[in-house]
């Protein structure tokens, strides 16, 4: 829930001021500037009040044009924003560097800054695991005499913590290519410490060395190498249990290849090098998309098995649903669960594990930043129905109760505090932008009327009504317009500015925030916003709604047809 106060200050978006994409050509920049100059130039207005309003808006438009037309200033602005133009020293850079050199120099400075940060930063991670034995709930002590006539006692199931494990690791980057990781593991039965060194190779690969001391000594090494653009491989080996006097060399070779844009195939051979029967061969195929992940694996060896994992990704809800099944000669298991990102730093997951050998387990996991807390709860040694039922539905019910009673109020309060903070910081700035938008609309009226006349004559694009603002309020009020439609405080009328952006019966908006378009302002800073437009084209009336940063080109075929408009007389 941490926030960066530097991001709370509103900064001019010169591309939005001119309604241009960041890839705009010099000709497009000049055309957009000249088009707005026809509206804002002070000499085009007679009234003293309008002349003053026009002067403010013309200066703002001219400033955006001066920055974007100059390749040097535009390169600086694209790299570091408006603050880069105000930094001392860039005047010399203007005269000595080309735009491409400015971008390259900025990227080099960013890399140097990143390297300095690497030297100062350690990435500490921790995992706490507490295994809980709750089998007494579903498997009461069989030696208790429940037929005893004495009903004076109340049986309370025994829930015990069977074991605990804590592990910590600290990642210490030495350079951009060299990293050392120190870690320790402490459990209720034993402990160990380990160290690893990883180095990135210049030939598309890396090498890693591991040393672990605890229950015996473990020494290992692993090499990764890109063989071609689509084929890669890893080779790893280790020596285990050196303290027992018996060397157990273990090795593994993996070869992977891209089978498509989102599909990868693997084949690996590994096991104990001194015993063929302890060696296994496996092949795996995974397919990863934005909405799902699928993995199938076949293992051949002493214990043949086949397994499959499928994950549904609900990006809008920050939610993952997983199901995993494994069928083998020695053991079979089924797992299903859910993972929910509660906030930027917090993730909650619950998984039900049904294992033929180990029984039924409910695994609860909570991740807070770099700290992970895992609670495997053993509910039954045997696969029986009651623990499966309760392990499935109790977390779901508990989540909805916690979400509605605890999490939602906390997150709502946090969001409101952040919004109020942004509004307070930008209070004066927002008042200026609102006044600028109202002045712009006042100056646009004549241009808007002219464009409407021209578009009406050729049955072109006419903006009937458009509103912009709080997404939740607009969605609650419905998408459809009516003659009595009234605007709320967090929603503004942007019909006039959008009509002035119509050219040759087309309206084009780019994938930037709309609040800095000519005639727009942000009516609800910090909140999600949408733009909804009702327009006519070729005597047909349509409606379209887009998110704040979504691009738009109308007319478009998939707009919603509302009704047939009355042809102009």
Coordinates of C-alpha atoms in Angstrom, one line a residue:
X1 CA 0.0 0.0 0.0
X2 CA 3.0 2.2 -0.2
X3 CA 2.8 5.2 -2.6
X4 CA 5.3 7.5 -4.2
X5 CA 4.5 11.1 -3.5
X6 CA 6.3 12.2 -6.7
X7 CA 3.6 10.4 -8.7
X8 CA 0.9 12.4 -7.0
X9 CA 1.7 15.6 -8.8
X10 CA 0.0 16.2 -12.1
X11 CA 2.3 16.8 -15.1
X12 CA 1.5 18.2 -18.5
X13 CA 1.0 15.6 -21.2
X14 CA 2.0 17.4 -24.4
X15 CA 0.7 14.6 -26.6
X16 CA -2.7 14.8 -25.0
X17 CA -2.8 18.6 -25.3
X18 CA -2.5 18.2 -29.1
X19 CA -4.4 14.9 -29.2
X20 CA -1.4 13.1 -30.8
X21 CA 0.1 9.6 -30.4
X22 CA 3.6 9.3 -29.1
X23 CA 4.6 8.1 -32.6
X24 CA 3.4 11.3 -34.2
X25 CA 5.4 12.6 -37.2
X26 CA 6.6 16.2 -37.4
X27 CA 3.9 16.9 -40.0
X28 CA 1.2 15.6 -37.7
X29 CA 2.5 17.7 -34.8
X30 CA 2.4 20.8 -37.0
X31 CA -1.1 20.1 -38.3
X32 CA -2.5 19.5 -34.8
X33 CA -0.9 22.8 -33.6
X34 CA -2.2 24.9 -36.5
X35 CA -5.7 23.4 -36.1
X36 CA -5.9 24.4 -32.4
X37 CA -4.3 27.8 -33.1
X38 CA -7.3 28.6 -35.3
X39 CA -9.4 28.3 -32.1
X40 CA -7.1 29.7 -29.5
X41 CA -5.1 32.5 -31.2
X42 CA -5.9 35.8 -29.4
X43 CA -6.2 37.8 -32.6
X44 CA -9.2 35.7 -33.6
X45 CA -11.3 37.0 -30.7
X46 CA -12.7 40.5 -30.2
X47 CA -14.1 40.4 -26.7
X48 CA -11.5 41.3 -24.1
X49 CA -12.6 38.4 -21.8
X50 CA -12.3 35.8 -24.6
X51 CA -9.0 37.3 -25.7
X52 CA -7.5 36.7 -22.2
X53 CA -8.8 33.1 -22.1
X54 CA -7.5 32.5 -25.6
X55 CA -4.0 33.8 -24.7
X56 CA -3.7 31.3 -21.8
X57 CA -4.7 28.3 -23.9
X58 CA -2.7 29.5 -26.9
X59 CA 0.4 29.7 -24.8
X60 CA -0.2 26.2 -23.4
X61 CA -0.7 24.8 -26.9
X62 CA 2.4 26.7 -28.2
X63 CA 4.5 25.3 -25.4
X64 CA 3.5 21.7 -26.3
X65 CA 4.2 22.4 -29.9
X66 CA 7.7 23.9 -29.2
X67 CA 8.7 20.9 -27.2
X68 CA 7.4 18.2 -29.6
X69 CA 8.6 19.9 -32.8
X70 CA 12.2 20.1 -31.5
X71 CA 13.8 16.7 -31.8
X72 CA 16.2 17.4 -28.9
X73 CA 13.5 18.6 -26.5
X74 CA 11.1 15.8 -27.5
X75 CA 13.8 13.2 -26.8
X76 CA 14.3 14.6 -23.3
X77 CA 10.6 14.9 -22.7
X78 CA 10.0 11.3 -23.8
X79 CA 12.8 10.0 -21.5
X80 CA 12.1 12.0 -18.3
X81 CA 9.0 14.1 -18.8
X82 CA 8.6 17.8 -18.1
X83 CA 11.0 17.8 -15.2
X84 CA 13.8 16.8 -17.6
X85 CA 13.2 20.0 -19.6
X86 CA 13.7 22.1 -16.4
X87 CA 16.9 20.3 -15.3
X88 CA 20.0 22.4 -15.6
X89 CA 22.7 21.1 -18.0
X90 CA 20.4 20.0 -20.8
X91 CA 21.1 23.3 -22.7
X92 CA 24.7 22.0 -23.3
X93 CA 23.3 18.6 -24.3
X94 CA 21.1 20.3 -26.9
X95 CA 24.1 21.7 -28.8
X96 CA 26.3 18.6 -28.5
X97 CA 24.1 15.6 -28.9
X98 CA 21.7 14.3 -31.5
X99 CA 18.2 13.1 -30.4
X100 CA 19.3 9.5 -30.7
X101 CA 22.4 10.2 -28.6
X102 CA 20.3 11.8 -25.9
X103 CA 18.1 8.7 -25.7
X104 CA 21.1 6.4 -25.6
X105 CA 22.8 8.6 -23.0
X106 CA 19.7 8.6 -20.8
X107 CA 19.5 4.8 -21.1
X108 CA 23.1 4.5 -20.1
X109 CA 22.6 6.7 -17.1
X110 CA 19.6 4.6 -16.1
X111 CA 21.8 1.5 -16.3
X112 CA 24.5 3.1 -14.2
X113 CA 21.9 4.1 -11.7
X114 CA 20.5 0.6 -11.6
X115 CA 24.0 -0.8 -11.1
X116 CA 24.6 1.5 -8.2
X117 CA 21.3 0.5 -6.7
X118 CA 22.2 -3.2 -7.1
X119 CA 25.3 -2.7 -5.1
X120 CA 23.4 -1.1 -2.3
X121 CA 20.4 -3.4 -2.3
X122 CA 19.9 -6.9 -0.8
X123 CA 16.8 -8.8 -1.7
X124 CA 15.8 -10.6 1.5
X125 CA 13.1 -13.3 1.3
X126 CA 11.6 -15.4 4.0
X127 CA 9.3 -18.5 4.1
X128 CA 7.6 -19.7 7.3
X129 CA 5.9 -23.1 7.2
X130 CA 3.9 -24.6 10.0
X131 CA 2.5 -28.1 9.5
X132 CA -0.7 -28.6 11.4
X133 CA -2.2 -32.0 12.3
X134 CA -6.0 -31.6 12.5
X135 CA -6.9 -35.3 11.8
X136 CA -8.5 -35.6 15.2
X137 CA -11.5 -33.6 13.9
X138 CA -12.5 -36.2 11.3
X139 CA -10.7 -39.2 12.9
X140 CA -11.5 -39.1 16.6
X141 CA -9.3 -41.1 19.0
X142 CA -10.6 -44.7 18.4
X143 CA -9.7 -45.6 22.0
X144 CA -12.2 -43.2 23.5
X145 CA -15.2 -44.9 25.1
X146 CA -18.2 -43.1 23.5
X147 CA -20.6 -45.8 24.9
X148 CA -19.8 -44.7 28.5
X149 CA -23.0 -43.6 30.2
X150 CA -21.1 -40.6 31.7
X151 CA -22.1 -37.6 29.6
X152 CA -20.4 -35.1 31.9
X153 CA -17.5 -34.4 29.6
X154 CA -17.2 -32.6 26.2
X155 CA -14.9 -34.0 23.6
X156 CA -12.6 -31.4 22.1
X157 CA -10.5 -32.5 19.1
X158 CA -6.8 -32.1 19.5
X159 CA -5.1 -29.8 16.9
X160 CA -1.3 -29.9 17.0
X161 CA 1.6 -28.2 15.2
X162 CA 3.5 -31.2 14.0
X163 CA 6.5 -29.3 12.7
X164 CA 7.7 -25.8 11.8
X165 CA 10.3 -24.6 9.3
X166 CA 11.8 -21.2 8.7
X167 CA 14.0 -20.2 5.9
X168 CA 15.6 -16.9 4.9
X169 CA 17.6 -15.9 1.9
X170 CA 19.4 -12.8 1.0
X171 CA 20.3 -12.0 -2.5
X172 CA 23.4 -9.7 -2.9
X173 CA 24.0 -8.5 -6.5
X174 CA 27.7 -7.8 -6.9
X175 CA 27.5 -6.5 -10.4
X176 CA 24.8 -6.7 -13.1
X177 CA 26.2 -10.1 -14.0
X178 CA 27.2 -11.6 -10.7
X179 CA 25.0 -12.5 -7.8
X180 CA 25.5 -14.2 -4.4
X181 CA 22.7 -15.7 -2.4
X182 CA 23.0 -16.7 1.2
X183 CA 20.2 -18.7 2.8
X184 CA 19.4 -20.7 5.9
X185 CA 16.8 -23.2 6.9
X186 CA 15.8 -24.1 10.4
X187 CA 13.1 -26.7 11.3
X188 CA 12.0 -28.3 14.5
X189 CA 14.2 -31.3 13.6
X190 CA 17.2 -30.0 11.8
X191 CA 18.8 -27.0 10.1
X192 CA 21.0 -26.1 7.2
X193 CA 22.8 -23.1 5.6
X194 CA 23.6 -22.7 2.0
X195 CA 25.3 -20.3 -0.4
X196 CA 25.1 -20.0 -4.2
X197 CA 26.9 -17.9 -6.8
X198 CA 25.4 -17.1 -10.1
X199 CA 27.1 -15.5 -13.1
X200 CA 25.5 -14.4 -16.4
X201 CA 27.5 -15.5 -19.4
X202 CA 28.1 -13.4 -22.4
X203 CA 27.0 -16.2 -24.6
X204 CA 23.3 -16.3 -23.7
X205 CA 23.5 -18.4 -20.6
X206 CA 24.5 -18.5 -17.0
X207 CA 26.3 -20.8 -14.5
X208 CA 25.4 -21.4 -10.8
X209 CA 27.2 -23.1 -8.0
X210 CA 25.6 -24.3 -4.7
X211 CA 27.0 -25.4 -1.4
X212 CA 24.7 -26.6 1.5
X213 CA 25.7 -27.7 4.9
X214 CA 23.4 -29.3 7.4
X215 CA 22.2 -32.9 7.3
X216 CA 25.3 -33.8 5.4
X217 CA 27.0 -31.7 2.7
X218 CA 25.6 -30.9 -0.7
X219 CA 27.7 -29.5 -3.5
X220 CA 26.1 -28.7 -6.9
X221 CA 26.5 -26.8 -10.1
X222 CA 24.1 -25.9 -12.9
X223 CA 24.7 -24.4 -16.4
X224 CA 22.0 -22.9 -18.7
X225 CA 22.7 -22.2 -22.4
X226 CA 20.7 -20.9 -25.3
X227 CA 21.8 -23.3 -28.1
X228 CA 19.8 -21.6 -30.9
X229 CA 17.0 -18.9 -30.8
X230 CA 14.5 -21.6 -30.0
X231 CA 16.4 -24.3 -28.3
X232 CA 18.0 -24.2 -24.9
X233 CA 19.4 -26.7 -22.4
X234 CA 20.6 -27.1 -18.8
X235 CA 23.1 -29.5 -17.2
X236 CA 23.2 -29.9 -13.5
X237 CA 25.0 -32.2 -11.1
X238 CA 25.5 -32.6 -7.3
X239 CA 27.2 -34.7 -4.7
X240 CA 25.0 -35.4 -1.6
X241 CA 25.5 -36.9 1.9
X242 CA 29.2 -36.5 2.0
X243 CA 29.2 -36.6 5.8
X244 CA 27.9 -40.2 5.8
X245 CA 31.0 -41.4 3.8
X246 CA 28.8 -42.5 0.9
X247 CA 28.9 -40.3 -2.2
X248 CA 25.6 -40.0 -4.1
X249 CA 26.3 -38.2 -7.4
X250 CA 23.1 -36.9 -8.9
X251 CA 22.8 -35.4 -12.4
X252 CA 20.2 -34.1 -14.7
X253 CA 20.2 -33.0 -18.4
X254 CA 17.3 -30.9 -19.8
X255 CA 16.6 -29.8 -23.3
X256 CA 13.9 -27.4 -24.2
X257 CA 12.5 -26.0 -27.4
X258 CA 9.9 -23.5 -28.5
X259 CA 7.0 -25.3 -30.2
X260 CA 5.1 -22.1 -31.0
X261 CA 4.6 -18.5 -29.9
X262 CA 3.3 -19.7 -26.5
X263 CA 4.2 -23.4 -26.4
X264 CA 7.4 -24.9 -25.0
X265 CA 8.5 -28.6 -24.9
X266 CA 11.0 -30.2 -22.6
X267 CA 12.7 -33.5 -22.3
X268 CA 15.0 -34.4 -19.4
X269 CA 17.0 -37.3 -18.1
X270 CA 18.2 -37.4 -14.5
X271 CA 18.7 -39.4 -11.4
X272 CA 21.5 -41.1 -9.4
X273 CA 24.5 -41.5 -11.7
X274 CA 25.6 -44.8 -10.0
X275 CA 22.3 -46.6 -10.4
X276 CA 20.4 -46.9 -13.7
X277 CA 17.2 -48.0 -11.9
X278 CA 17.1 -44.7 -10.1
X279 CA 17.3 -42.8 -13.3
X280 CA 14.1 -41.4 -14.9
X281 CA 13.2 -39.9 -18.3
X282 CA 10.5 -37.3 -18.5
X283 CA 8.9 -35.2 -21.2
X284 CA 6.8 -32.1 -20.7
X285 CA 4.8 -29.7 -22.8
X286 CA 3.5 -26.3 -21.5
X287 CA 1.2 -23.8 -23.1
X288 CA 1.0 -20.3 -21.6
X289 CA -1.4 -17.6 -22.7
X290 CA -2.7 -14.4 -21.1
X291 CA -5.8 -16.2 -19.9
X292 CA -4.6 -19.7 -19.1
X293 CA -1.6 -22.0 -18.5
X294 CA -1.6 -25.8 -19.3
X295 CA 1.1 -28.3 -18.6
X296 CA 1.3 -32.1 -19.4
X297 CA 4.1 -34.3 -18.2
X298 CA 5.0 -37.9 -18.7
X299 CA 7.6 -39.6 -16.4
X300 CA 9.2 -43.0 -17.3
X301 CA 11.4 -44.8 -14.9
X302 CA 11.2 -46.7 -11.6
X303 CA 7.8 -45.0 -10.8
X304 CA 6.1 -44.1 -14.1
X305 CA 3.5 -41.3 -13.8
X306 CA 1.6 -38.9 -15.8
X307 CA 0.5 -35.5 -14.6
X308 CA -1.4 -32.4 -15.8
X309 CA -1.8 -28.9 -14.5
X310 CA -4.3 -26.3 -15.8
X311 CA -4.6 -22.7 -14.6
X312 CA -7.3 -20.2 -15.4
X313 CA -6.2 -16.6 -15.2
X314 CA -8.8 -13.9 -14.4
X315 CA -6.7 -10.8 -15.0
X316 CA -9.4 -8.3 -14.2
X317 CA -10.1 -9.9 -10.8
X318 CA -6.4 -10.7 -10.0
X319 CA -7.5 -14.3 -9.6
X320 CA -6.0 -17.7 -10.5
X321 CA -7.8 -21.1 -10.4
X322 CA -5.6 -24.2 -10.6
X323 CA -6.3 -27.9 -10.9
X324 CA -3.5 -30.5 -10.8
X325 CA -3.8 -34.3 -11.3
X326 CA -1.1 -37.0 -11.1
X327 CA -1.6 -40.7 -11.7
X328 CA 1.4 -43.0 -11.0
X329 CA 2.3 -46.5 -10.1
X330 CA 3.3 -45.7 -6.5
X331 CA 1.0 -42.8 -5.8
X332 CA -1.8 -40.7 -7.3
X333 CA -3.0 -37.3 -6.2
X334 CA -5.4 -34.5 -7.0
X335 CA -5.0 -30.8 -6.2
X336 CA -7.3 -27.8 -6.8
X337 CA -7.1 -24.3 -5.4
X338 CA -7.4 -20.6 -5.9
X339 CA -4.9 -17.7 -5.6
X340 CA -6.1 -14.1 -5.1
X341 CA -4.1 -11.0 -5.2
X342 CA -5.6 -8.9 -2.4
X343 CA -3.5 -5.8 -2.9
X344 CA -0.3 -4.8 -4.6
X345 CA 1.8 -6.5 -2.0
X346 CA -0.5 -9.2 -0.6
X347 CA -1.6 -12.5 -2.1
X348 CA -3.7 -15.3 -0.6
X349 CA -4.0 -18.9 -1.8
X350 CA -5.8 -22.0 -0.7
X351 CA -5.3 -25.5 -2.1
X352 CA -6.9 -28.8 -1.4
X353 CA -4.6 -31.8 -1.8
X354 CA -6.1 -35.3 -2.1
X355 CA -3.3 -37.9 -1.9
X356 CA -3.8 -41.7 -1.9
X357 CA -0.9 -42.2 0.5
X358 CA -0.9 -39.0 2.6
X359 CA -4.7 -38.4 2.8
X360 CA -6.4 -35.0 2.6
X361 CA -4.6 -31.7 3.3
X362 CA -5.7 -28.1 3.1
X363 CA -2.8 -25.8 2.3
X364 CA -3.1 -22.1 3.2
X365 CA -0.6 -19.7 1.8
X366 CA -0.2 -15.9 2.5
X367 CA 2.4 -13.8 0.7
X368 CA 3.2 -10.3 2.0
X369 CA 5.8 -8.6 -0.2
X370 CA 8.9 -10.9 0.0
X371 CA 7.6 -12.9 3.0
X372 CA 5.7 -16.1 2.6
X373 CA 3.6 -18.0 5.2
X374 CA 2.5 -21.5 4.5
X375 CA 0.2 -23.6 6.7
X376 CA -0.4 -27.2 5.4
X377 CA -3.3 -28.6 7.6
X378 CA -3.5 -32.4 7.5
X379 CA -7.3 -33.2 7.9
X380 CA -7.3 -37.0 7.3
X381 CA -4.8 -39.8 6.8
X382 CA -7.4 -41.5 4.5
X383 CA -9.3 -40.2 1.5
X384 CA -12.8 -39.7 2.9
X385 CA -15.6 -37.3 2.0
X386 CA -16.1 -35.1 5.1
X387 CA -12.6 -33.5 5.1
X388 CA -12.7 -33.0 1.3
X389 CA -16.1 -31.2 1.7
X390 CA -15.0 -28.9 4.5
X391 CA -11.6 -28.2 3.0
X392 CA -13.3 -27.0 -0.1
X393 CA -16.1 -24.9 1.2
X394 CA -14.9 -23.5 4.5
X395 CA -12.1 -21.4 2.9
X396 CA -14.6 -20.1 0.3
X397 CA -17.1 -19.0 3.0
X398 CA -14.3 -17.6 5.2
X399 CA -12.9 -15.6 2.3
X400 CA -16.2 -14.0 1.4
X401 CA -16.9 -13.1 5.0
X402 CA -13.3 -11.7 5.5
X403 CA -13.5 -9.8 2.2
X404 CA -16.8 -8.1 2.9
X405 CA -16.3 -7.5 6.6
X406 CA -12.6 -6.7 6.8
X407 CA -10.7 -6.4 3.5
X408 CA -13.2 -4.3 1.4
X409 CA -13.6 -1.6 4.1
X410 CA -9.8 -1.4 4.6
X411 CA -9.1 -1.1 0.9
X412 CA -11.9 1.4 0.4
X413 CA -10.6 3.5 3.2
X414 CA -7.0 3.3 1.8
X415 CA -8.2 4.3 -1.7
X416 CA -10.1 7.2 -0.3
X417 CA -7.1 8.4 1.6
X418 CA -4.9 8.2 -1.5
X419 CA -7.5 10.1 -3.6
X420 CA -7.9 12.8 -1.0
X421 CA -4.1 13.1 -0.8
X422 CA -3.8 13.6 -4.6
X423 CA -6.7 16.1 -4.6
X424 CA -5.1 18.1 -1.8
X425 CA -1.7 18.2 -3.5
X426 CA -3.2 19.2 -6.8
X427 CA -6.1 21.3 -5.5
X428 CA -4.9 24.6 -7.0
X429 CA -3.7 22.9 -10.2
X430 CA -7.1 21.2 -10.7
X431 CA -9.0 24.5 -10.3
X432 CA -6.7 26.0 -13.0
X433 CA -7.3 23.0 -15.3
X434 CA -11.1 23.2 -14.8
X435 CA -11.1 26.9 -15.6
X436 CA -8.9 26.3 -18.7
X437 CA -11.3 23.6 -19.9
X438 CA -14.4 25.9 -19.5
X439 CA -12.5 28.7 -21.3
X440 CA -11.6 26.3 -24.1
X441 CA -15.2 25.2 -24.6
X442 CA -16.3 28.8 -24.7
X443 CA -13.8 29.5 -27.4
X444 CA -14.7 26.4 -29.3
X445 CA -18.4 27.2 -29.8
X446 CA -18.0 28.9 -33.1
X447 CA -15.8 26.1 -34.5
X448 CA -18.2 23.5 -33.2
X449 CA -21.2 25.1 -34.9
X450 CA -19.3 25.3 -38.2
X451 CA -18.2 21.6 -38.0
X452 CA -21.8 20.6 -37.2
X453 CA -23.1 22.5 -40.3
X454 CA -20.5 20.9 -42.5
X455 CA -21.1 17.4 -41.1
X456 CA -24.9 17.8 -41.3
X457 CA -24.7 18.7 -45.0
X458 CA -22.8 15.5 -45.9
X459 CA -24.6 13.3 -43.3
X460 CA -21.3 12.8 -41.5
X461 CA -20.3 12.5 -37.9
X462 CA -22.2 14.6 -35.3
X463 CA -21.6 14.2 -31.6
X464 CA -25.1 14.2 -30.0
X465 CA -23.9 14.0 -26.4
X466 CA -20.8 12.9 -24.6
X467 CA -19.9 12.5 -20.9
X468 CA -16.6 11.8 -19.2
X469 CA -15.9 10.9 -15.6
X470 CA -16.3 8.5 -12.7
X471 CA -16.6 5.0 -14.2
X472 CA -18.7 3.6 -11.3
X473 CA -21.2 6.4 -11.5
X474 CA -21.5 6.2 -15.3
X475 CA -22.0 2.4 -15.2
X476 CA -24.6 2.8 -12.5
X477 CA -26.6 5.3 -14.5
X478 CA -26.5 3.0 -17.5
X479 CA -25.0 3.5 -21.0
X480 CA -28.1 4.9 -22.7
X481 CA -28.8 8.6 -22.9
X482 CA -32.1 10.3 -22.6
X483 CA -33.4 13.8 -22.9
X484 CA -33.5 14.3 -19.2
X485 CA -29.9 13.0 -18.6
X486 CA -28.3 15.1 -15.9
X487 CA -24.6 15.1 -15.0
X488 CA -23.3 14.4 -11.6
X489 CA -20.4 16.3 -9.9
X490 CA -17.8 13.7 -11.0
X491 CA -19.0 13.6 -14.6
X492 CA -18.5 16.4 -17.2
X493 CA -20.1 17.2 -20.5
X494 CA -17.5 16.9 -23.3
X495 CA -19.8 17.2 -26.4
X496 CA -18.3 20.4 -27.7
X497 CA -14.6 19.4 -27.4
X498 CA -15.2 16.1 -29.1
X499 CA -17.1 17.7 -32.0
X500 CA -14.2 20.1 -32.5
X501 CA -11.9 17.1 -32.9
X502 CA -14.0 15.7 -35.7
X503 CA -12.3 15.9 -39.1
X504 CA -13.6 14.4 -42.4
X505 CA -16.4 12.6 -40.5
X506 CA -14.0 10.9 -38.2
X507 CA -13.1 11.2 -34.6
X508 CA -9.7 9.8 -33.5
X509 CA -8.5 9.5 -29.9
X510 CA -5.3 7.9 -28.9
X511 CA -4.3 5.6 -26.0
X512 CA -3.5 8.3 -23.5
X513 CA -5.6 9.8 -20.7
X514 CA -8.4 11.9 -22.0
X515 CA -8.4 14.4 -19.1
X516 CA -5.8 16.6 -20.8
X517 CA -7.5 16.8 -24.2
X518 CA -8.6 20.3 -25.3
X519 CA -11.7 21.2 -23.4
X520 CA -11.3 18.3 -20.9
X521 CA -10.2 18.1 -17.3
X522 CA -10.2 15.5 -14.6
X523 CA -13.4 15.6 -12.6
X524 CA -12.5 12.8 -10.2
X525 CA -8.7 12.6 -9.8
X526 CA -7.4 9.2 -8.7
X527 CA -10.6 7.3 -9.7
X528 CA -11.3 5.1 -12.7
X529 CA -12.8 7.1 -15.6
X530 CA -14.7 6.3 -18.8
X531 CA -15.9 8.2 -21.8
X532 CA -19.3 7.5 -23.3
X533 CA -20.4 9.0 -26.6
X534 CA -23.7 9.1 -28.5
X535 CA -23.2 10.2 -32.1
X536 CA -25.0 10.0 -35.5
X537 CA -23.5 8.9 -38.8
X538 CA -25.3 8.3 -42.0
X539 CA -28.7 9.0 -40.3
X540 CA -28.0 6.2 -37.7
X541 CA -27.5 6.9 -34.0
X542 CA -24.8 4.9 -32.1
X543 CA -23.4 4.7 -28.6
X544 CA -19.8 3.8 -27.7
X545 CA -18.0 3.6 -24.3
X546 CA -14.2 3.4 -23.7
X547 CA -11.9 3.4 -20.8
X548 CA -9.8 6.4 -20.0
X549 CA -6.6 5.2 -21.7
X550 CA -8.3 3.3 -24.5
X551 CA -7.8 4.4 -28.2
X552 CA -10.9 5.2 -30.2
X553 CA -11.7 5.7 -33.9
X554 CA -15.3 6.4 -34.8
X555 CA -17.4 5.6 -36.7
X556 CA -16.6 2.0 -36.1
X557 CA -18.6 -1.1 -37.2
X558 CA -19.0 -2.6 -33.7
X559 CA -20.5 0.5 -32.1
X560 CA -24.0 0.0 -30.5
X561 CA -26.8 1.0 -32.8
X562 CA -29.4 2.9 -30.8
X563 CA -32.0 4.0 -33.3
X564 CA -32.4 5.4 -36.7
X565 CA -32.0 9.2 -36.6
X566 CA -34.4 11.6 -38.3
X567 CA -32.9 12.7 -41.6
X568 CA -32.1 16.4 -41.6
X569 CA -34.6 18.5 -43.5

